[in-house]
Short mmCIF file of N, CA, C and O in Angstrom, two decimals:
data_model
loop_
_atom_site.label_atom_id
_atom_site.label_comp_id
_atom_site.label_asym_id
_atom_site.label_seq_id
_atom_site.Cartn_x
_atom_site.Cartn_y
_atom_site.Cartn_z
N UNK A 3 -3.20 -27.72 -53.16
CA UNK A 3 -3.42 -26.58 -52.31
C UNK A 3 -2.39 -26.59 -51.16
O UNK A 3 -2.09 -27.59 -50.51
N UNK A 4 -1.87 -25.26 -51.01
CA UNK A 4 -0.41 -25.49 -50.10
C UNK A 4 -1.42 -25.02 -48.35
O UNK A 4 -2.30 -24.16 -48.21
N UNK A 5 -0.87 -25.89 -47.39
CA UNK A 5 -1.02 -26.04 -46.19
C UNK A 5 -0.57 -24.73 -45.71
O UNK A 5 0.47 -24.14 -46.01
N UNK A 6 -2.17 -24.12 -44.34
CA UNK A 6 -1.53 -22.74 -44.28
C UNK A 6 -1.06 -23.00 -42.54
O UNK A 6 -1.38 -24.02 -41.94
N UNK A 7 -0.38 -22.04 -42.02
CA UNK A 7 0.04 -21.83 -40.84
C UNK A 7 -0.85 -21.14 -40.17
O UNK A 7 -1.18 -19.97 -40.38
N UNK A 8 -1.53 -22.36 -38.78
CA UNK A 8 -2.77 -21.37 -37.93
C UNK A 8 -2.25 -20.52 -37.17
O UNK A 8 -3.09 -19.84 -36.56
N UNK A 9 -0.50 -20.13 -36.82
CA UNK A 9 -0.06 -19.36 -36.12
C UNK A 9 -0.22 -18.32 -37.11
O UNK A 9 -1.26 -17.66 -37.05
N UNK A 10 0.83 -17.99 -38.23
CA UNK A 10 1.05 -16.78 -39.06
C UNK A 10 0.04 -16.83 -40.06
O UNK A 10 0.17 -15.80 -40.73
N UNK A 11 -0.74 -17.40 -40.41
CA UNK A 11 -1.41 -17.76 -41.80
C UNK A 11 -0.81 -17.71 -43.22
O UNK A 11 -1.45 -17.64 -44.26
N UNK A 12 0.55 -17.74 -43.08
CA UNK A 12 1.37 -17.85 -44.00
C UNK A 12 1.34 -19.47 -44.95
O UNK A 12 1.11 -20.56 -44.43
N UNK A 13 1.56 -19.30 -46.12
CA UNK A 13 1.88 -20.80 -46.56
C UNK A 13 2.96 -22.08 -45.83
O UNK A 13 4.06 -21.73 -45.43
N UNK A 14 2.62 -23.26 -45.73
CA UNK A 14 3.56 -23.88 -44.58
C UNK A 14 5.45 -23.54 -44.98
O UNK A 14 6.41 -23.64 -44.22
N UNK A 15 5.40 -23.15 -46.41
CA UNK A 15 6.67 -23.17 -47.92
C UNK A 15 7.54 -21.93 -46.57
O UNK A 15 8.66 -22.08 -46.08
N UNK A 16 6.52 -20.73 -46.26
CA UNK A 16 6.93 -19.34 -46.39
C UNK A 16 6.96 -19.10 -44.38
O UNK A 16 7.49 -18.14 -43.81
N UNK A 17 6.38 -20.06 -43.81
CA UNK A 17 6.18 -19.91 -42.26
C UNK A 17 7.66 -19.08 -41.06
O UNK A 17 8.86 -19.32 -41.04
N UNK A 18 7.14 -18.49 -40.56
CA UNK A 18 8.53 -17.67 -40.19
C UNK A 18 8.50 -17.80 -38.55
O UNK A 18 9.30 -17.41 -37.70
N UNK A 19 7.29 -18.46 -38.47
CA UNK A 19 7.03 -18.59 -36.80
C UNK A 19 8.15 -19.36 -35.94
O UNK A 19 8.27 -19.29 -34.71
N UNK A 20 8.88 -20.06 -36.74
CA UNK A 20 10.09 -21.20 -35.65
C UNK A 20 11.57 -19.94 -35.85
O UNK A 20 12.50 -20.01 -35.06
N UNK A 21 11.56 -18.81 -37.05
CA UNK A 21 12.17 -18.33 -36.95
C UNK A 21 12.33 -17.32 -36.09
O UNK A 21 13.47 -16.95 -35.81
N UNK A 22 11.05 -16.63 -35.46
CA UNK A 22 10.52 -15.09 -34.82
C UNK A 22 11.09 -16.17 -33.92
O UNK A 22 12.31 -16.28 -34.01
N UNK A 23 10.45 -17.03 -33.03
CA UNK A 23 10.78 -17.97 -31.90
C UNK A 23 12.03 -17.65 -31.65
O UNK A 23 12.47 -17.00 -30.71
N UNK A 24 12.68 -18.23 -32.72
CA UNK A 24 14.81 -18.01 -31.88
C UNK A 24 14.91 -17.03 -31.95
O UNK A 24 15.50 -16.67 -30.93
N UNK A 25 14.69 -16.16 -32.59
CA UNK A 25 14.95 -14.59 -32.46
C UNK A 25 14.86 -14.24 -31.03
O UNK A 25 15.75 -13.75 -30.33
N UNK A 26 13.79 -14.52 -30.71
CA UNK A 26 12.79 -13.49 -29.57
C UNK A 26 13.98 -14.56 -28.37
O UNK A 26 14.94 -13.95 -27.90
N UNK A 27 13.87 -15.66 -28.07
CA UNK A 27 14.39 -15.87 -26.79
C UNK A 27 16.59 -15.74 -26.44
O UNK A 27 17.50 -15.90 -27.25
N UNK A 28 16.63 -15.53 -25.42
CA UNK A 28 17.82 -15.31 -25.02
C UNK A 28 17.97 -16.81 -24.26
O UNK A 28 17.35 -17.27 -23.29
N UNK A 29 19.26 -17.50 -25.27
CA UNK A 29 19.97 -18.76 -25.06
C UNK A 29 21.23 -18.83 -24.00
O UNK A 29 22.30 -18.65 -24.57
N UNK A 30 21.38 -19.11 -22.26
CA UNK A 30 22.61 -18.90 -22.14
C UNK A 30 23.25 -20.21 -21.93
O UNK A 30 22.78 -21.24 -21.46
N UNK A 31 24.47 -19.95 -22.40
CA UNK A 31 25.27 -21.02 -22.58
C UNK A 31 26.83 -21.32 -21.15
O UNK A 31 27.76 -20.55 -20.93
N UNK A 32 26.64 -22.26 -20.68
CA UNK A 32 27.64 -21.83 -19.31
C UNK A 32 28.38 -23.20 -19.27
O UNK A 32 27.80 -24.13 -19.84
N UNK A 33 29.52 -23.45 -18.70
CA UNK A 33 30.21 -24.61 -18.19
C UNK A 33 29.80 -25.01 -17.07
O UNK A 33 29.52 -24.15 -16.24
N UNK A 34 29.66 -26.31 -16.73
CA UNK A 34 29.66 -26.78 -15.55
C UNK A 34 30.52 -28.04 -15.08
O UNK A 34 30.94 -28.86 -15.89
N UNK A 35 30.74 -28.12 -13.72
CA UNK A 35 31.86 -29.38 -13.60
C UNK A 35 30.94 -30.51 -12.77
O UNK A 35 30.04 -30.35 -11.95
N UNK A 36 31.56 -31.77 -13.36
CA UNK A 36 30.20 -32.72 -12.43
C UNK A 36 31.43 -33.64 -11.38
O UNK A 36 32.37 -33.24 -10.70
N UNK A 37 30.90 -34.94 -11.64
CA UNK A 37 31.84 -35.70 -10.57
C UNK A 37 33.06 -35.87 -11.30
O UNK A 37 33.22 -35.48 -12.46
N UNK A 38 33.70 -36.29 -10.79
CA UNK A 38 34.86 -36.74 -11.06
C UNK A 38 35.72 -35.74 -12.23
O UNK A 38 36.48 -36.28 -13.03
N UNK A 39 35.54 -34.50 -12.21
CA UNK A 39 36.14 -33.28 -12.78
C UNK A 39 35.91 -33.18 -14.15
O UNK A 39 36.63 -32.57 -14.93
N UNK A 40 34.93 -33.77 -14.42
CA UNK A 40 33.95 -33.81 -15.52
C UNK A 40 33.81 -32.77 -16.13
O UNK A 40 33.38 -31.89 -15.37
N UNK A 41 33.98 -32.39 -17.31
CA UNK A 41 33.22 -30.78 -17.50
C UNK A 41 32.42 -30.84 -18.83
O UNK A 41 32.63 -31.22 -19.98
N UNK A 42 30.95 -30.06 -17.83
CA UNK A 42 29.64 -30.30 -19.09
C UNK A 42 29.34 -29.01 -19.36
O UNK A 42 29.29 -28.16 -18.47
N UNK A 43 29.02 -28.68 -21.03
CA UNK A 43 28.58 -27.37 -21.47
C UNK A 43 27.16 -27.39 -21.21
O UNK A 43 26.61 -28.41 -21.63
N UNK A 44 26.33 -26.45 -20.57
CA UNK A 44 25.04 -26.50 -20.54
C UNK A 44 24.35 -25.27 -21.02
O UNK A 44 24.71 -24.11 -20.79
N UNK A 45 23.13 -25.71 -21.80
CA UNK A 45 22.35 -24.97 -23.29
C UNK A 45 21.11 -24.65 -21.93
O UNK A 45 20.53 -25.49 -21.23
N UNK A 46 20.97 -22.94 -21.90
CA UNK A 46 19.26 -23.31 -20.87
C UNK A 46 18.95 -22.18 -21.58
O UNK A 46 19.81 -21.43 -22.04
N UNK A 47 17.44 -21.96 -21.73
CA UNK A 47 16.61 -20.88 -21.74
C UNK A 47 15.93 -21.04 -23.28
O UNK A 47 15.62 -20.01 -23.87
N UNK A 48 15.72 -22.19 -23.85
CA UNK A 48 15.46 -22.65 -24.89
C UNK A 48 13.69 -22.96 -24.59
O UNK A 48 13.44 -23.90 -23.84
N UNK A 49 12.53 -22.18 -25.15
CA UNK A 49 11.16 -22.08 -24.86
C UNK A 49 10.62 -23.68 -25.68
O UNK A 49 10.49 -23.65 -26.91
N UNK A 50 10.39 -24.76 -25.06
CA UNK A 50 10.49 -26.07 -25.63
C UNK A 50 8.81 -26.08 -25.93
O UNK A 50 8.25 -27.18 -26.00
N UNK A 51 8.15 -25.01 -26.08
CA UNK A 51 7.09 -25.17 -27.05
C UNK A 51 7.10 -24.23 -28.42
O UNK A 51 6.10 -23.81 -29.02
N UNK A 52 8.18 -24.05 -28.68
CA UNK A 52 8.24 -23.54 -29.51
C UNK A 52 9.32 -24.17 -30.35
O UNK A 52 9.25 -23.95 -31.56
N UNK A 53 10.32 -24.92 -29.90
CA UNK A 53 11.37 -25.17 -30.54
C UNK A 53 11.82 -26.76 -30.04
O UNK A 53 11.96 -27.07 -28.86
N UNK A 54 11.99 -27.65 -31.17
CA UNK A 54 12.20 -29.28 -30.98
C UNK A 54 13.69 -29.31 -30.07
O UNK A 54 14.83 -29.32 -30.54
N UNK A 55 13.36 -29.30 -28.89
CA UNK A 55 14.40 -28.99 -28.08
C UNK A 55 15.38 -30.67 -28.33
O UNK A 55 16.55 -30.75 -27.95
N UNK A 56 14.85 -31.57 -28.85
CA UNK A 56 15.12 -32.84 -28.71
C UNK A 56 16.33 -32.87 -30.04
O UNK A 56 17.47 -33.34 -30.05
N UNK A 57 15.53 -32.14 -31.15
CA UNK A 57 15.72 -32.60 -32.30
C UNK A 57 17.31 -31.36 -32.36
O UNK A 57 18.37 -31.88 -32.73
N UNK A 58 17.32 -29.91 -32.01
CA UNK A 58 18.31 -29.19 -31.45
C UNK A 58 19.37 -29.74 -30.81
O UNK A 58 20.51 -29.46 -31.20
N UNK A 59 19.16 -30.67 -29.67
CA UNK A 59 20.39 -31.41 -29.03
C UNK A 59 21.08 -32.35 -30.23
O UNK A 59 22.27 -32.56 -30.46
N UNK A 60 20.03 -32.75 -30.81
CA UNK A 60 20.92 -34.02 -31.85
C UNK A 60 22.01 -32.77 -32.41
O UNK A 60 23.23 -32.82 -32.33
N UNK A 61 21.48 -32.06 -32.80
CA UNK A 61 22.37 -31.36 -34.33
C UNK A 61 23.53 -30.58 -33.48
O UNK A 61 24.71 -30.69 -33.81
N UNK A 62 23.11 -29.80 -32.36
CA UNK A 62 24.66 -29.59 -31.72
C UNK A 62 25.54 -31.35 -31.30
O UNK A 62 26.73 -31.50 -31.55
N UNK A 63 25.03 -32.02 -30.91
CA UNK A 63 26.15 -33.12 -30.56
C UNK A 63 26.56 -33.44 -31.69
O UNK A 63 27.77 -33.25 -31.77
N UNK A 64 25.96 -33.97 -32.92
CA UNK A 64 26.53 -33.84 -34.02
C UNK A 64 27.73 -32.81 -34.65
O UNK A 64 28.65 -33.21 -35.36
N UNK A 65 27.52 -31.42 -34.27
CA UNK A 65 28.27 -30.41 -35.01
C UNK A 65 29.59 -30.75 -34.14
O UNK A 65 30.70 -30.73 -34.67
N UNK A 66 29.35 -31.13 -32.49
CA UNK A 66 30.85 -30.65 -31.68
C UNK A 66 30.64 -32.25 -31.32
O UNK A 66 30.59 -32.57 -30.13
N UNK A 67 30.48 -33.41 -32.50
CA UNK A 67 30.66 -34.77 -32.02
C UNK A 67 31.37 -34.94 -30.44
O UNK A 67 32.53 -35.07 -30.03
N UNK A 68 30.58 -34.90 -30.06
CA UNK A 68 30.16 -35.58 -28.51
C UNK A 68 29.03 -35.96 -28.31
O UNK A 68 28.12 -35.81 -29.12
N UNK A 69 28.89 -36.77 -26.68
CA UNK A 69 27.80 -37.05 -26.40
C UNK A 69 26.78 -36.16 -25.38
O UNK A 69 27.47 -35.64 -24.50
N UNK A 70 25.72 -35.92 -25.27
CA UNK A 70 24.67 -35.28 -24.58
C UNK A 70 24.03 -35.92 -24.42
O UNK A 70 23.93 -37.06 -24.89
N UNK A 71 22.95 -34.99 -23.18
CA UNK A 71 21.35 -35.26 -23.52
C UNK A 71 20.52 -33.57 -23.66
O UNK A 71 21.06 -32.48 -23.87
N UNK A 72 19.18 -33.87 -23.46
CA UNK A 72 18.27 -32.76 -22.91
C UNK A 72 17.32 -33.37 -22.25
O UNK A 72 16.64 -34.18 -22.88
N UNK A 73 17.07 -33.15 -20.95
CA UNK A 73 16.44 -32.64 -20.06
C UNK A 73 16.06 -31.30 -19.10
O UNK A 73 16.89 -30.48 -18.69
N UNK A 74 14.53 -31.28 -18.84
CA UNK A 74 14.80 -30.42 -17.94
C UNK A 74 14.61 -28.87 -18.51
O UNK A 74 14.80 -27.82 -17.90
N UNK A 75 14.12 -29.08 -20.01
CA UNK A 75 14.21 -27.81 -20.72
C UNK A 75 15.95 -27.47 -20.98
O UNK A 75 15.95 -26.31 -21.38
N UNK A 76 17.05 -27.83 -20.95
CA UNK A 76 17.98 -27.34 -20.99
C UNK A 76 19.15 -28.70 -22.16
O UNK A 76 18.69 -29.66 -22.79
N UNK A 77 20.35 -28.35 -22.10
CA UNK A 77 20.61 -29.40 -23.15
C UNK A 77 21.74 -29.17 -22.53
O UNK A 77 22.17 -28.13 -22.03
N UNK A 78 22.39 -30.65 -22.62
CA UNK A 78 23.76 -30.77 -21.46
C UNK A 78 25.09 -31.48 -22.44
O UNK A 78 25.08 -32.70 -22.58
N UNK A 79 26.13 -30.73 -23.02
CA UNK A 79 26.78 -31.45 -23.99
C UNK A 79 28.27 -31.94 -23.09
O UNK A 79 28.90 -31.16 -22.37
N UNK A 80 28.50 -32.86 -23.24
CA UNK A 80 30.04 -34.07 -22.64
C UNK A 80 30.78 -33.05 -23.18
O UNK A 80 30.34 -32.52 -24.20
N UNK A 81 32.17 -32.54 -22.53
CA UNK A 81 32.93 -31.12 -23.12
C UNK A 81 33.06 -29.74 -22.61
O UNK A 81 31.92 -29.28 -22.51
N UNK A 82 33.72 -29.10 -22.34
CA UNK A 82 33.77 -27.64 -22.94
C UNK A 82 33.68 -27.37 -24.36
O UNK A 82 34.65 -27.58 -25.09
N UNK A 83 32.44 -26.85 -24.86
CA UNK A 83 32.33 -26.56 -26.29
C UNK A 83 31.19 -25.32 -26.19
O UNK A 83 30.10 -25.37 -26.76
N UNK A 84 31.65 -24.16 -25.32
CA UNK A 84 31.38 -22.72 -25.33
C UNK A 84 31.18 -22.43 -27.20
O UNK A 84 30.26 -22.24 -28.00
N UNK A 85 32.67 -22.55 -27.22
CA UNK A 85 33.06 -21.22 -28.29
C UNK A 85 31.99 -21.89 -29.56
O UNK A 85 31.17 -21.17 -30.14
N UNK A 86 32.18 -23.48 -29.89
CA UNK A 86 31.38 -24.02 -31.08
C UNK A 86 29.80 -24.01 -30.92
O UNK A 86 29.23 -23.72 -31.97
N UNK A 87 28.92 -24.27 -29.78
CA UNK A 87 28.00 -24.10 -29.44
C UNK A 87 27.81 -22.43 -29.67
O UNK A 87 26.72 -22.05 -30.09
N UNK A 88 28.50 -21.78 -29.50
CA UNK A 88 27.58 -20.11 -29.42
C UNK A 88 27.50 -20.01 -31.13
O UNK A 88 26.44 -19.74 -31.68
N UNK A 89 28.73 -20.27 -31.88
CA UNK A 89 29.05 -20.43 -33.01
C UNK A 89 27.80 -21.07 -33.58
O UNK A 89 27.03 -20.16 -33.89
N UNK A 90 27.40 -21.98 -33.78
CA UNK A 90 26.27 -22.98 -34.52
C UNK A 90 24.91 -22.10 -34.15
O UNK A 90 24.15 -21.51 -34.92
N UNK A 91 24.85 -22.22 -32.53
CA UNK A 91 23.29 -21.08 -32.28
C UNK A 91 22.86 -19.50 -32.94
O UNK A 91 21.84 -18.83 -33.10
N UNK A 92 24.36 -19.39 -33.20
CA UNK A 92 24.10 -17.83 -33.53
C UNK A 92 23.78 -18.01 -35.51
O UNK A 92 23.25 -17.35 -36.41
N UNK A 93 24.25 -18.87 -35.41
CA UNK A 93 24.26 -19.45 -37.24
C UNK A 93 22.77 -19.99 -36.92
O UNK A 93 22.47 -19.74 -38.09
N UNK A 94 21.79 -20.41 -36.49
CA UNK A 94 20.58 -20.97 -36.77
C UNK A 94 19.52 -19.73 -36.18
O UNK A 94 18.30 -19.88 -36.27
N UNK A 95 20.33 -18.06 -35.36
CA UNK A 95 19.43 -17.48 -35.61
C UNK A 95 18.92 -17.07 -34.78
O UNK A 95 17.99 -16.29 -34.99
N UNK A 96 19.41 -17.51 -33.09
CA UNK A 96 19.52 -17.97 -31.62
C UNK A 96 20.22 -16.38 -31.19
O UNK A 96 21.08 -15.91 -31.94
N UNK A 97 19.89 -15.82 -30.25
CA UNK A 97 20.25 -14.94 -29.62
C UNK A 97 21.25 -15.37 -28.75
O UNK A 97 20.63 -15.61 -27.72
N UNK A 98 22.83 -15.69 -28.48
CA UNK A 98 23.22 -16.68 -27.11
C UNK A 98 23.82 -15.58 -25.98
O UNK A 98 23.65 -14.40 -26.26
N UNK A 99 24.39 -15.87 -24.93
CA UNK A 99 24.57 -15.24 -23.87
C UNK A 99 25.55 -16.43 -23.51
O UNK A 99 25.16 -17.59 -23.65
N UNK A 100 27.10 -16.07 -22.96
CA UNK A 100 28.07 -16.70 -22.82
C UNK A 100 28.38 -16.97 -21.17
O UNK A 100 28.66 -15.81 -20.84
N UNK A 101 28.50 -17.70 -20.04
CA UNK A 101 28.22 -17.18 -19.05
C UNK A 101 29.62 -17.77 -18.50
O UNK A 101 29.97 -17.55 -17.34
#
């Protein structure tokens, strides 16, 4: 017997709820400079009950191999990596906003 979804009541196979999720929120994506002329890409506006904000940071540091973290609700990647970050979010479905 296939496992149903208490959000959509859909089969767990067919569930569309993590998909409506990225749809619906607006991702913006901005540069920032830290000490020593550092420059960090930062991921904010990501609704972290809805979406493995943890498991998201792995797969962008992976795609633009560097290092990050996430905290804070937001995801902070080592780099300028605008253009590949909007690139990958908009491929998983992510609404982004370039700032």
């Amino acid at each position: 017997m296939a496992e149903i979804c208490p959000v959509c009541g859909l089969p767990k196979e067919l569930c569309m709820c993590e998909e409506i999720a990225r749809e619906q929120q607006s991702v913006k994506i901005s540069v920032d400079s830290r000490r020593y002329g550092k420059v960090v890409t930062v991921i904010s506006g990501i609704n972290e009950n809805d979406i493995d904000i943890n498991d998201l940071a792995k797969q962008l540091k992976n795609k633009c191999a560097t290092g990050g973290t996430s905290k804070d609700g937001r995801i902070e990647l080592q780099g300028d990596h605008k253009k590949k970050v909007k690139a990958v979010l908009e491929e998983m479905g992510f609404n982004t906003e370039v700032r």
